[in-house]
PDB file of C-alpha atoms in Angstrom:
ATOM      1  CA  MET A  24      81.545 121.889  98.247  1.00 54.00           C
ATOM      2  CA  GLU A  25      82.296 124.561 100.881  1.00 53.00           C
ATOM      3  CA  ARG A  26      78.558 125.128 101.630  1.00 57.00           C
ATOM      4  CA  THR A  27      78.231 121.178 102.417  1.00 57.00           C
ATOM      5  CA  LEU A  28      81.450 121.449 104.696  1.00 51.00           C
ATOM      6  CA  CYS A  29      80.058 124.963 106.543  1.00 57.00           C
ATOM      7  CA  GLY A  30      76.814 123.098 107.099  1.00 58.00           C
ATOM      8  CA  VAL A  31      78.264 119.709 108.588  1.00 53.00           C
ATOM      9  CA  THR A  32      80.369 121.683 110.875  1.00 62.00           C
ATOM     10  CA  THR A  33      77.404 123.406 112.276  1.00 62.00           C
ATOM     11  CA  VAL A  34      75.201 120.681 112.695  1.00 55.00           C
ATOM     12  CA  SER A  35      78.205 118.900 114.775  1.00 64.00           C
ATOM     13  CA  MET A  36      78.728 122.188 117.191  1.00 65.00           C
ATOM     14  CA  VAL A  37      74.925 122.149 117.959  1.00 56.00           C
ATOM     15  CA  MET A  38      74.955 118.505 118.738  1.00 68.00           C
ATOM     16  CA  PHE A  39      77.739 118.799 120.895  1.00 63.00           C
ATOM     17  CA  LEU A  40      76.107 121.920 122.643  1.00 65.00           C
ATOM     18  CA  ALA A  41      73.147 119.673 123.112  1.00 63.00           C
ATOM     19  CA  MET A  42      75.033 116.887 124.843  1.00 70.00           C
ATOM     20  CA  ALA A  43      76.798 119.144 126.969  1.00 65.00           C
ATOM     21  CA  VAL A  44      73.294 120.859 128.346  1.00 59.00           C
ATOM     22  CA  ALA A  45      72.019 117.272 128.698  1.00 62.00           C
ATOM     23  CA  LEU A  46      74.776 115.890 130.530  1.00 65.00           C
ATOM     24  CA  ALA A  47      74.711 119.056 132.832  1.00 62.00           C
ATOM     25  CA  VAL A  48      70.879 118.638 133.589  1.00 58.00           C
ATOM     26  CA  LEU A  49      71.419 114.919 134.380  1.00 61.00           C
ATOM     27  CA  GLY A  50      74.220 115.963 136.936  1.00 62.00           C
ATOM     28  CA  TYR A  51      71.961 118.306 138.697  1.00 59.00           C
ATOM     29  CA  HIS A  52      68.958 115.676 138.926  1.00 57.00           C
ATOM     30  CA  TYR A  53      70.957 113.125 140.095  1.00 55.00           C
ATOM     31  CA  GLN A  54      72.676 115.593 142.917  1.00 55.00           C
ATOM     32  CA  GLU A  55      69.044 116.713 143.846  1.00 57.00           C
ATOM     33  CA  ASN A  56      67.882 112.894 143.939  1.00 55.00           C
ATOM     34  CA  LEU A  57      70.733 112.283 146.339  1.00 49.00           C
ATOM     35  CA  GLY A  58      69.655 115.029 148.726  1.00 50.00           C
ATOM     36  CA  ARG A  59      66.057 114.112 148.810  1.00 51.00           C
ATOM     37  CA  SER A  60      67.199 110.258 149.540  1.00 48.00           C
ATOM     38  CA  GLY A  61      68.789 111.549 152.744  1.00 46.00           C
ATOM     39  CA  VAL A  62      72.055 110.453 151.769  1.00 45.00           C
ATOM     40  CA  ALA A  63      74.766 112.673 153.298  1.00 44.00           C
ATOM     41  CA  LEU A  64      77.597 113.785 151.718  1.00 45.00           C
ATOM     42  CA  PRO A  65      80.792 113.688 154.197  1.00 45.00           C
ATOM     43  CA  LEU A  66      81.603 117.102 155.286  1.00 44.00           C
ATOM     44  CA  GLU A  67      84.179 116.555 157.646  1.00 45.00           C
ATOM     45  CA  ARG A  68      86.899 114.043 156.937  1.00 48.00           C
ATOM     46  CA  GLY A  69      87.513 112.110 160.092  1.00 50.00           C
ATOM     47  CA  PRO A  70      90.759 110.263 161.025  1.00 49.00           C
ATOM     48  CA  THR A  71      89.486 106.980 159.141  1.00 51.00           C
ATOM     49  CA  HIS A  72      89.557 109.273 156.039  1.00 49.00           C
ATOM     50  CA  ARG A  73      92.850 110.883 156.867  1.00 52.00           C
ATOM     51  CA  LYS A  74      94.537 107.419 157.164  1.00 49.00           C
ATOM     52  CA  ARG A  75      93.151 106.393 153.814  1.00 53.00           C
ATOM     53  CA  ARG A  76      94.374 109.516 152.139  1.00 53.00           C
ATOM     54  CA  GLY A  77      97.780 109.148 153.559  1.00 53.00           C
ATOM     55  CA  ARG A  78      98.148 105.538 152.407  1.00 52.00           C
ATOM     56  CA  ARG A  79      96.998 106.374 149.068  1.00 53.00           C
ATOM     57  CA  ARG A  80      99.356 109.222 148.693  1.00 52.00           C
ATOM     58  CA  GLN A  81     102.193 107.215 149.854  1.00 51.00           C
ATOM     59  CA  ARG A  82     101.106 104.660 147.238  1.00 49.00           C
ATOM     60  CA  GLN A  83     101.286 107.526 144.864  1.00 49.00           C
ATOM     61  CA  ALA A  84     104.502 108.613 145.868  1.00 47.00           C
ATOM     62  CA  LEU A  85     106.185 105.188 145.309  1.00 46.00           C
ATOM     63  CA  PRO A  86     106.523 105.362 141.799  1.00 47.00           C
ATOM     64  CA  LEU A  87     107.743 108.584 141.623  1.00 43.00           C
ATOM     65  CA  ALA A  88     110.564 108.020 144.219  1.00 44.00           C
ATOM     66  CA  GLY A  89     111.528 104.944 141.975  1.00 44.00           C
ATOM     67  CA  LEU A  90     111.450 106.950 138.868  1.00 42.00           C
ATOM     68  CA  ARG A  91     113.780 109.766 140.605  1.00 41.00           C
ATOM     69  CA  GLN A  92     116.454 106.871 142.141  1.00 42.00           C
ATOM     70  CA  ARG A  93     116.577 104.631 139.217  1.00 41.00           C
ATOM     71  CA  ARG A  94     115.703 107.427 136.457  1.00 41.00           C
ATOM     72  CA  VAL A  95     114.038 104.557 134.216  1.00 42.00           C
ATOM     73  CA  HIS A  96     111.891 102.186 136.699  1.00 44.00           C
ATOM     74  CA  PRO A  97     108.945 100.584 134.795  1.00 46.00           C
ATOM     75  CA  ALA A  98     105.377 101.536 136.121  1.00 45.00           C
ATOM     76  CA  PRO A  99     103.426  99.180 138.258  1.00 46.00           C
ATOM     77  CA  GLU A 100     100.560  97.081 137.306  1.00 45.00           C
ATOM     78  CA  HIS A 101      98.199  99.190 138.477  1.00 47.00           C
ATOM     79  CA  GLU A 102      97.522 103.022 138.501  1.00 46.00           C
ATOM     80  CA  PRO A 103      96.221 105.332 141.402  1.00 48.00           C
ATOM     81  CA  GLU A 104      92.854 106.026 141.811  1.00 50.00           C
ATOM     82  CA  ARG A 105      93.023 109.717 141.188  1.00 53.00           C
ATOM     83  CA  GLY A 106      95.315 112.669 141.370  1.00 56.00           C
ATOM     84  CA  PRO A 107      98.244 114.254 138.959  1.00 57.00           C
ATOM     85  CA  VAL A 108     100.172 111.088 139.476  1.00 54.00           C
ATOM     86  CA  ARG A 109      97.738 108.750 137.352  1.00 55.00           C
ATOM     87  CA  LYS A 110      98.240 111.048 134.537  1.00 53.00           C
ATOM     88  CA  LEU A 111     101.995 111.141 134.713  1.00 53.00           C
ATOM     89  CA  LEU A 112     102.170 107.339 135.036  1.00 52.00           C
ATOM     90  CA  ARG A 113      99.552 106.663 132.330  1.00 53.00           C
ATOM     91  CA  SER A 114     102.443 106.823 129.591  1.00 51.00           C
ATOM     92  CA  PHE A 115     104.491 104.407 131.522  1.00 49.00           C
ATOM     93  CA  VAL A 116     101.676 101.703 132.621  1.00 49.00           C
ATOM     94  CA  ILE A 117     101.759 100.059 129.468  1.00 53.00           C
ATOM     95  CA  VAL A 118     105.496  99.561 128.938  1.00 52.00           C
ATOM     96  CA  GLY A 119     106.150  99.303 132.884  1.00 60.00           C
ATOM     97  CA  GLY A 120     103.434  96.414 133.161  1.00 71.00           C
ATOM     98  CA  TRP A 121     104.944  94.818 130.009  1.00 71.00           C
ATOM     99  CA  VAL A 122     108.542  94.713 131.431  1.00 73.00           C
ATOM    100  CA  HIS A 123     107.509  93.597 134.812  1.00 76.00           C
ATOM    101  CA  ARG A 124     105.736  90.365 132.983  1.00 80.00           C
ATOM    102  CA  HIS A 125     108.784  89.622 130.827  1.00 79.00           C
ATOM    103  CA  LEU A 126     112.448  89.052 131.873  1.00 83.00           C
ATOM    104  CA  ILE A 127     115.325  89.223 129.527  1.00 85.00           C
ATOM    105  CA  PRO A 128     116.556  85.720 128.871  1.00 84.00           C
ATOM    106  CA  GLU A 129     120.330  84.846 129.680  1.00 85.00           C
ATOM    107  CA  ASP A 130     121.446  84.061 126.168  1.00 83.00           C
ATOM    108  CA  LYS A 131     119.919  87.745 124.985  1.00 82.00           C
ATOM    109  CA  SER A 132     120.838  91.323 125.295  1.00 81.00           C
ATOM    110  CA  SER A 133     117.216  92.634 124.808  1.00 83.00           C
ATOM    111  CA  LEU A 134     113.657  91.877 124.682  1.00 84.00           C
ATOM    112  CA  SER A 135     111.097  93.406 122.680  1.00 87.00           C
ATOM    113  CA  GLN A 136     107.472  92.212 121.055  1.00 86.00           C
ATOM    114  CA  PHE A 137     109.317  91.869 117.655  1.00 90.00           C
ATOM    115  CA  SER A 138     112.104  89.771 119.297  1.00 90.00           C
ATOM    116  CA  LEU A 139     108.923  87.538 120.645  1.00 91.00           C
ATOM    117  CA  ILE A 140     107.083  87.476 117.579  1.00 93.00           C
ATOM    118  CA  GLN A 141     110.650  86.262 115.905  1.00 93.00           C
ATOM    119  CA  ASP A 142     111.092  83.513 118.524  1.00 92.00           C
ATOM    120  CA  GLN A 143     107.512  82.118 118.040  1.00 94.00           C
ATOM    121  CA  LEU A 144     108.117  82.233 114.000  1.00 95.00           C
ATOM    122  CA  ASP A 145     111.477  80.274 114.785  1.00 93.00           C
ATOM    123  CA  ALA A 146     109.701  77.585 117.093  1.00 94.00           C
ATOM    124  CA  LYS A 147     107.391  76.973 114.000  1.00 94.00           C
ATOM    125  CA  LEU A 148     109.661  76.772 111.514  1.00 92.00           C
ATOM    126  CA  ARG A 149     111.837  74.475 113.780  1.00 92.00           C
ATOM    127  CA  THR A 150     108.668  72.163 113.813  1.00 92.00           C
ATOM    128  CA  LEU A 151     108.365  72.426 110.252  1.00 90.00           C
ATOM    129  CA  VAL A 152     111.988  71.696 109.586  1.00 92.00           C
ATOM    130  CA  GLU A 153     112.038  68.395 112.388  1.00 93.00           C
ATOM    131  CA  GLU A 154     108.969  66.656 110.748  1.00 93.00           C
ATOM    132  CA  PRO A 155     110.077  63.893 108.414  1.00 92.00           C
ATOM    133  CA  PRO A 156     109.997  64.509 104.640  1.00 91.00           C
ATOM    134  CA  GLN A 157     107.077  64.105 102.914  1.00 91.00           C
ATOM    135  CA  ASP A 158     106.519  62.713  99.242  1.00 91.00           C
ATOM    136  CA  SER A 159     103.906  65.534  98.536  1.00 92.00           C
ATOM    137  CA  GLU A 160     106.579  68.198  99.354  1.00 92.00           C
ATOM    138  CA  PRO A 161     108.438  70.221  96.679  1.00 93.00           C
ATOM    139  CA  GLY A 162     112.211  69.516  96.428  1.00 92.00           C
ATOM    140  CA  PHE A 163     113.704  72.387  98.122  1.00 91.00           C
ATOM    141  CA  ILE A 164     111.807  71.519 101.437  1.00 92.00           C
ATOM    142  CA  HIS A 165     113.238  68.136 101.249  1.00 93.00           C
ATOM    143  CA  LYS A 166     116.907  69.734 100.829  1.00 93.00           C
ATOM    144  CA  MET A 167     116.253  72.137 103.584  1.00 92.00           C
ATOM    145  CA  LYS A 168     115.162  69.179 106.013  1.00 94.00           C
ATOM    146  CA  HIS A 169     118.139  66.879 105.119  1.00 93.00           C
ATOM    147  CA  MET A 170     120.444  70.002 105.611  1.00 91.00           C
ATOM    148  CA  TYR A 171     118.822  70.825 108.961  1.00 92.00           C
ATOM    149  CA  ARG A 172     119.616  67.084 109.939  1.00 92.00           C
ATOM    150  CA  SER A 173     123.055  67.198 108.669  1.00 92.00           C
ATOM    151  CA  CYS A 174     124.165  69.877 110.951  1.00 91.00           C
ATOM    152  CA  PHE A 175     123.166  67.799 114.009  1.00 90.00           C
ATOM    153  CA  ASN A 176     125.562  64.625 112.912  1.00 91.00           C
ATOM    154  CA  THR A 177     128.530  66.052 114.793  1.00 93.00           C
ATOM    155  CA  SER A 178     130.592  62.776 114.638  1.00 94.00           C
ATOM    156  CA  LEU A 179     130.505  63.026 110.707  1.00 92.00           C
ATOM    157  CA  ILE A 180     131.575  66.759 110.671  1.00 92.00           C
ATOM    158  CA  ASP A 181     134.434  66.175 113.239  1.00 92.00           C
ATOM    159  CA  SER A 182     135.601  63.127 110.835  1.00 94.00           C
ATOM    160  CA  TYR A 183     135.404  65.552 107.748  1.00 91.00           C
ATOM    161  CA  ALA A 184     137.392  67.985 110.093  1.00 89.00           C
ATOM    162  CA  GLU A 185     139.167  70.901 107.928  1.00 90.00           C
ATOM    163  CA  GLU A 186     138.946  69.070 104.684  1.00 91.00           C
ATOM    164  CA  PRO A 187     135.712  70.801 103.237  1.00 91.00           C
ATOM    165  CA  LEU A 188     136.811  74.180 103.908  1.00 91.00           C
ATOM    166  CA  GLN A 189     140.588  73.447 102.252  1.00 91.00           C
ATOM    167  CA  LYS A 190     138.664  72.430  99.039  1.00 91.00           C
ATOM    168  CA  VAL A 191     136.684  75.554  98.911  1.00 90.00           C
ATOM    169  CA  LEU A 192     139.959  77.509  99.420  1.00 90.00           C
ATOM    170  CA  LYS A 193     141.689  75.697  96.576  1.00 88.00           C
ATOM    171  CA  VAL A 194     138.926  76.610  94.316  1.00 88.00           C
ATOM    172  CA  LEU A 195     139.022  80.416  95.372  1.00 87.00           C
ATOM    173  CA  GLY A 196     142.796  80.483  94.600  1.00 87.00           C
ATOM    174  CA  GLY A 197     143.847  79.416  97.831  1.00 90.00           C
ATOM    175  CA  TRP A 198     144.732  81.531 101.225  1.00 92.00           C
ATOM    176  CA  PRO A 199     148.168  83.151 100.703  1.00 93.00           C
ATOM    177  CA  VAL A 200     148.673  82.761 104.396  1.00 94.00           C
ATOM    178  CA  VAL A 201     148.109  79.041 104.422  1.00 93.00           C
ATOM    179  CA  GLU A 202     149.770  78.435 101.034  1.00 92.00           C
ATOM    180  CA  GLY A 203     153.093  80.262 101.935  1.00 90.00           C
ATOM    181  CA  PRO A 204     155.747  80.802  99.465  1.00 88.00           C
ATOM    182  CA  GLY A 205     153.814  78.511  97.077  1.00 87.00           C
ATOM    183  CA  TRP A 206     151.374  80.417  96.702  1.00 89.00           C
ATOM    184  CA  ASN A 207     151.101  82.274  93.160  1.00 88.00           C
ATOM    185  CA  ALA A 208     149.514  85.821  93.078  1.00 88.00           C
ATOM    186  CA  SER A 209     149.953  86.302  88.765  1.00 88.00           C
ATOM    187  CA  LYS A 210     147.060  83.250  88.993  1.00 86.00           C
ATOM    188  CA  PHE A 211     145.018  85.459  91.234  1.00 87.00           C
ATOM    189  CA  HIS A 212     142.257  88.009  90.541  1.00 88.00           C
ATOM    190  CA  TRP A 213     139.874  89.339  93.100  1.00 85.00           C
ATOM    191  CA  LEU A 214     136.912  89.692  90.530  1.00 86.00           C
ATOM    192  CA  ASP A 215     137.178  86.038  89.685  1.00 88.00           C
ATOM    193  CA  ALA A 216     137.269  85.318  93.560  1.00 87.00           C
ATOM    194  CA  LEU A 217     134.204  87.179  93.705  1.00 86.00           C
ATOM    195  CA  ILE A 218     132.371  85.424  91.333  1.00 88.00           C
ATOM    196  CA  GLN A 219     133.264  82.016  92.904  1.00 89.00           C
ATOM    197  CA  TYR A 220     132.127  83.416  96.001  1.00 88.00           C
ATOM    198  CA  ARG A 221     128.807  83.946  94.650  1.00 88.00           C
ATOM    199  CA  ASN A 222     128.634  80.453  92.848  1.00 89.00           C
ATOM    200  CA  PHE A 223     129.079  78.885  96.281  1.00 88.00           C
ATOM    201  CA  GLY A 224     126.487  81.014  97.918  1.00 87.00           C
ATOM    202  CA  TYR A 225     129.168  82.912 100.412  1.00 88.00           C
ATOM    203  CA  SER A 226     128.832  86.476 100.784  1.00 84.00           C
ATOM    204  CA  HIS A 227     130.902  88.363  98.067  1.00 81.00           C
ATOM    205  CA  ASP A 228     130.889  91.847  99.428  1.00 83.00           C
ATOM    206  CA  ILE A 229     134.737  92.173  98.871  1.00 81.00           C
ATOM    207  CA  LEU A 230     135.921  95.537  98.530  1.00 85.00           C
ATOM    208  CA  LEU A 231     132.478  97.004  97.881  1.00 87.00           C
ATOM    209  CA  ASP A 232     128.742  95.817  98.025  1.00 89.00           C
ATOM    210  CA  LEU A 233     127.391  94.901  94.576  1.00 86.00           C
ATOM    211  CA  SER A 234     123.732  93.924  94.366  1.00 88.00           C
ATOM    212  CA  VAL A 235     120.798  94.421  91.940  1.00 92.00           C
ATOM    213  CA  ILE A 236     117.831  96.217  93.988  1.00 93.00           C
ATOM    214  CA  PRO A 237     114.493  98.251  92.860  1.00 94.00           C
ATOM    215  CA  ASP A 238     115.124 101.558  91.905  1.00 93.00           C
ATOM    216  CA  PHE A 239     113.406 103.582  94.883  1.00 88.00           C
ATOM    217  CA  ARG A 240     112.520 106.571  92.865  1.00 91.00           C
ATOM    218  CA  ASN A 241     111.240 104.397  90.352  1.00 92.00           C
ATOM    219  CA  ASN A 242     110.227 100.786  91.647  1.00 90.00           C
ATOM    220  CA  THR A 243     108.972  99.331  88.475  1.00 93.00           C
ATOM    221  CA  ARG A 244     112.598  98.842  87.595  1.00 95.00           C
ATOM    222  CA  TYR A 245     115.992  97.459  88.868  1.00 96.00           C
ATOM    223  CA  ILE A 246     119.247  99.090  89.221  1.00 94.00           C
ATOM    224  CA  ILE A 247     122.619  97.633  89.996  1.00 92.00           C
ATOM    225  CA  ASP A 248     123.700  99.036  93.344  1.00 93.00           C
ATOM    226  CA  LEU A 249     127.221  99.530  94.628  1.00 91.00           C
ATOM    227  CA  ASP A 250     127.874 100.410  98.151  1.00 93.00           C
ATOM    228  CA  GLN A 251     130.461 100.375 100.629  1.00 92.00           C
ATOM    229  CA  THR A 252     131.658  96.839 101.848  1.00 88.00           C
ATOM    230  CA  SER A 253     130.680  95.437 105.050  1.00 88.00           C
ATOM    231  CA  LEU A 254     133.396  94.905 107.636  1.00 90.00           C
ATOM    232  CA  GLY A 255     134.454  92.018 109.867  1.00 90.00           C
ATOM    233  CA  LEU A 256     132.969  93.282 113.040  1.00 90.00           C
ATOM    234  CA  PRO A 257     129.797  94.952 113.834  1.00 88.00           C
ATOM    235  CA  ASP A 258     130.502  98.358 113.619  1.00 89.00           C
ATOM    236  CA  ARG A 259     133.313 100.686 112.093  1.00 92.00           C
ATOM    237  CA  THR A 260     134.293 102.328 115.619  1.00 92.00           C
ATOM    238  CA  TYR A 261     135.509  99.244 116.604  1.00 92.00           C
ATOM    239  CA  LEU A 262     138.416  98.928 113.729  1.00 94.00           C
ATOM    240  CA  LEU A 263     138.837 102.669 114.171  1.00 93.00           C
ATOM    241  CA  LYS A 264     140.195 102.199 117.772  1.00 92.00           C
ATOM    242  CA  GLY A 265     142.512  99.699 116.827  1.00 90.00           C
ATOM    243  CA  LEU A 266     144.185  96.845 118.987  1.00 91.00           C
ATOM    244  CA  ASN A 267     143.832  98.876 122.049  1.00 88.00           C
ATOM    245  CA  ASP A 268     140.007  97.909 121.860  1.00 91.00           C
ATOM    246  CA  SER A 269     139.798  94.318 123.234  1.00 93.00           C
ATOM    247  CA  ALA A 270     137.208  93.402 120.422  1.00 93.00           C
ATOM    248  CA  VAL A 271     139.791  94.090 117.470  1.00 95.00           C
ATOM    249  CA  ALA A 272     142.424  92.060 119.363  1.00 95.00           C
ATOM    250  CA  ALA A 273     140.240  89.062 119.867  1.00 96.00           C
ATOM    251  CA  TYR A 274     139.254  89.730 115.821  1.00 96.00           C
ATOM    252  CA  LEU A 275     143.100  89.254 115.248  1.00 96.00           C
ATOM    253  CA  LYS A 276     143.777  86.582 117.603  1.00 96.00           C
ATOM    254  CA  LEU A 277     140.679  84.571 115.806  1.00 96.00           C
ATOM    255  CA  MET A 278     141.666  84.822 112.461  1.00 96.00           C
ATOM    256  CA  THR A 279     145.570  83.932 113.394  1.00 96.00           C
ATOM    257  CA  GLU A 280     144.340  80.851 115.384  1.00 96.00           C
ATOM    258  CA  ALA A 281     141.840  79.972 112.159  1.00 94.00           C
ATOM    259  CA  ALA A 282     144.904  80.249 109.899  1.00 95.00           C
ATOM    260  CA  GLN A 283     147.012  77.851 111.871  1.00 95.00           C
ATOM    261  CA  LEU A 284     144.432  75.350 112.159  1.00 93.00           C
ATOM    262  CA  LEU A 285     144.567  75.143 108.376  1.00 93.00           C
ATOM    263  CA  GLY A 286     148.119  74.780 108.583  1.00 92.00           C
ATOM    264  CA  ALA A 287     149.707  78.344 108.689  1.00 94.00           C
ATOM    265  CA  ASP A 288     152.994  79.058 110.244  1.00 94.00           C
ATOM    266  CA  LYS A 289     152.576  81.150 113.246  1.00 93.00           C
ATOM    267  CA  LYS A 290     155.072  83.927 112.865  1.00 94.00           C
ATOM    268  CA  ALA A 291     154.008  84.336 109.180  1.00 94.00           C
ATOM    269  CA  ALA A 292     150.232  84.324 110.114  1.00 95.00           C
ATOM    270  CA  GLU A 293     150.507  86.921 112.731  1.00 95.00           C
ATOM    271  CA  THR A 294     152.277  89.133 110.340  1.00 95.00           C
ATOM    272  CA  GLU A 295     150.471  88.903 107.342  1.00 95.00           C
ATOM    273  CA  LEU A 296     146.821  89.044 109.264  1.00 96.00           C
ATOM    274  CA  ARG A 297     147.778  92.071 111.247  1.00 96.00           C
ATOM    275  CA  GLU A 298     148.462  93.896 107.755  1.00 96.00           C
ATOM    276  CA  ALA A 299     145.202  92.426 106.412  1.00 95.00           C
ATOM    277  CA  LEU A 300     143.617  94.024 109.814  1.00 96.00           C
ATOM    278  CA  GLN A 301     145.346  97.363 108.758  1.00 95.00           C
ATOM    279  CA  PHE A 302     143.752  97.051 105.457  1.00 95.00           C
ATOM    280  CA  GLU A 303     140.399  96.700 106.731  1.00 95.00           C
ATOM    281  CA  THR A 304     140.782  99.708 108.984  1.00 95.00           C
ATOM    282  CA  THR A 305     141.513 101.603 106.021  1.00 94.00           C
ATOM    283  CA  LEU A 306     138.291 100.486 104.630  1.00 93.00           C
ATOM    284  CA  ALA A 307     136.445 101.653 107.763  1.00 94.00           C
ATOM    285  CA  ASN A 308     138.131 105.031 107.726  1.00 93.00           C
ATOM    286  CA  TYR A 309     136.799 105.419 104.155  1.00 92.00           C
ATOM    287  CA  SER A 310     133.379 104.030 105.144  1.00 92.00           C
ATOM    288  CA  LEU A 311     130.369 106.514 106.048  1.00 91.00           C
ATOM    289  CA  PRO A 312     129.406 106.008 109.659  1.00 92.00           C
ATOM    290  CA  ARG A 313     125.923 104.976 110.427  1.00 89.00           C
ATOM    291  CA  GLU A 314     124.427 108.644 111.240  1.00 89.00           C
ATOM    292  CA  GLU A 315     125.662 109.736 107.589  1.00 90.00           C
ATOM    293  CA  ARG A 316     123.806 106.958 105.963  1.00 89.00           C
ATOM    294  CA  ARG A 317     120.109 107.780 107.668  1.00 88.00           C
ATOM    295  CA  ASN A 318     119.404 109.978 104.449  1.00 88.00           C
ATOM    296  CA  ILE A 319     118.505 107.592 101.544  1.00 86.00           C
ATOM    297  CA  SER A 320     118.637 110.510  99.072  1.00 87.00           C
ATOM    298  CA  ARG A 321     122.155 111.538  99.602  1.00 87.00           C
ATOM    299  CA  LEU A 322     123.414 107.862  98.696  1.00 89.00           C
ATOM    300  CA  TYR A 323     121.265 108.045  95.462  1.00 92.00           C
ATOM    301  CA  ASN A 324     123.778 108.642  92.865  1.00 91.00           C
ATOM    302  CA  LYS A 325     122.099 107.185  89.701  1.00 92.00           C
ATOM    303  CA  MET A 326     124.456 107.142  86.582  1.00 92.00           C
ATOM    304  CA  PRO A 327     124.863 105.187  83.302  1.00 91.00           C
ATOM    305  CA  LEU A 328     127.739 102.652  83.362  1.00 87.00           C
ATOM    306  CA  TYR A 329     129.894 104.671  80.857  1.00 88.00           C
ATOM    307  CA  GLU A 330     130.068 107.665  83.674  1.00 89.00           C
ATOM    308  CA  LEU A 331     131.043 104.865  86.165  1.00 84.00           C
ATOM    309  CA  LYS A 332     134.290 104.067  84.346  1.00 81.00           C
ATOM    310  CA  LYS A 333     135.241 107.499  84.557  1.00 83.00           C
ATOM    311  CA  LEU A 334     135.182 107.481  88.167  1.00 77.00           C
TER     312      LEU A 334
END
């Protein structure tokens, strides 16, 4: 095996040297032919050449000036003809040209190739669900199209008002802030509420995240995964700032107004939901920040169920 590799390497080196010599010979003959044909190479550079060179240097300097002034300035669609600027901008041209050709829509905070592909996929899915149902389609396709159309029936939705949500809350054990003094805490258990959430198809990440996932160290088996719960705001850092943060204040206001729309007393709603926000802030304090969750191995603490009971 080693002899074979050595032989292949030797042959490759010989071929490379032969190609280099051939290119050198071709270049030499090309220069000689130019001299014989009477084509004179410019030895002196006149004013016209100097003007072109000055304009080219000015064009080359513009992208660099933009980079210095704006720090992150997309490169132009074209590259300079030659020189160090071309080498510098070569890494920017693809991204810069793409930025010039695409503007961020008003309803989005960012734009990328992935988001454009997602938009194309969403457009195709919308076309599919807006088509009339066909007899040959499976039942779940019919249900999906029916649900999609029902979302546009705003007059029917307005006529139901909060009634569907109130029915769901009753099944889940009631919302104490809405029920008021009539709410019976002895009949409520958070585990039963979690099961009901799952039956309704709602998010059931209450106090902790519970799911069944493939074991990433043995993907032929599945394990029960327990993780920290998700929070009402995008990141724990919002809650850690408290009500001094505008997003947290708006979050509390939204909860209070939603409770009032369902019939809760305003003062009681403000008091109880402020306590609920403080509890969620406590959960945020106990949760790990994103930067500490990048190492999956540190989050992997596999144990049998009987050991879980000892925690």
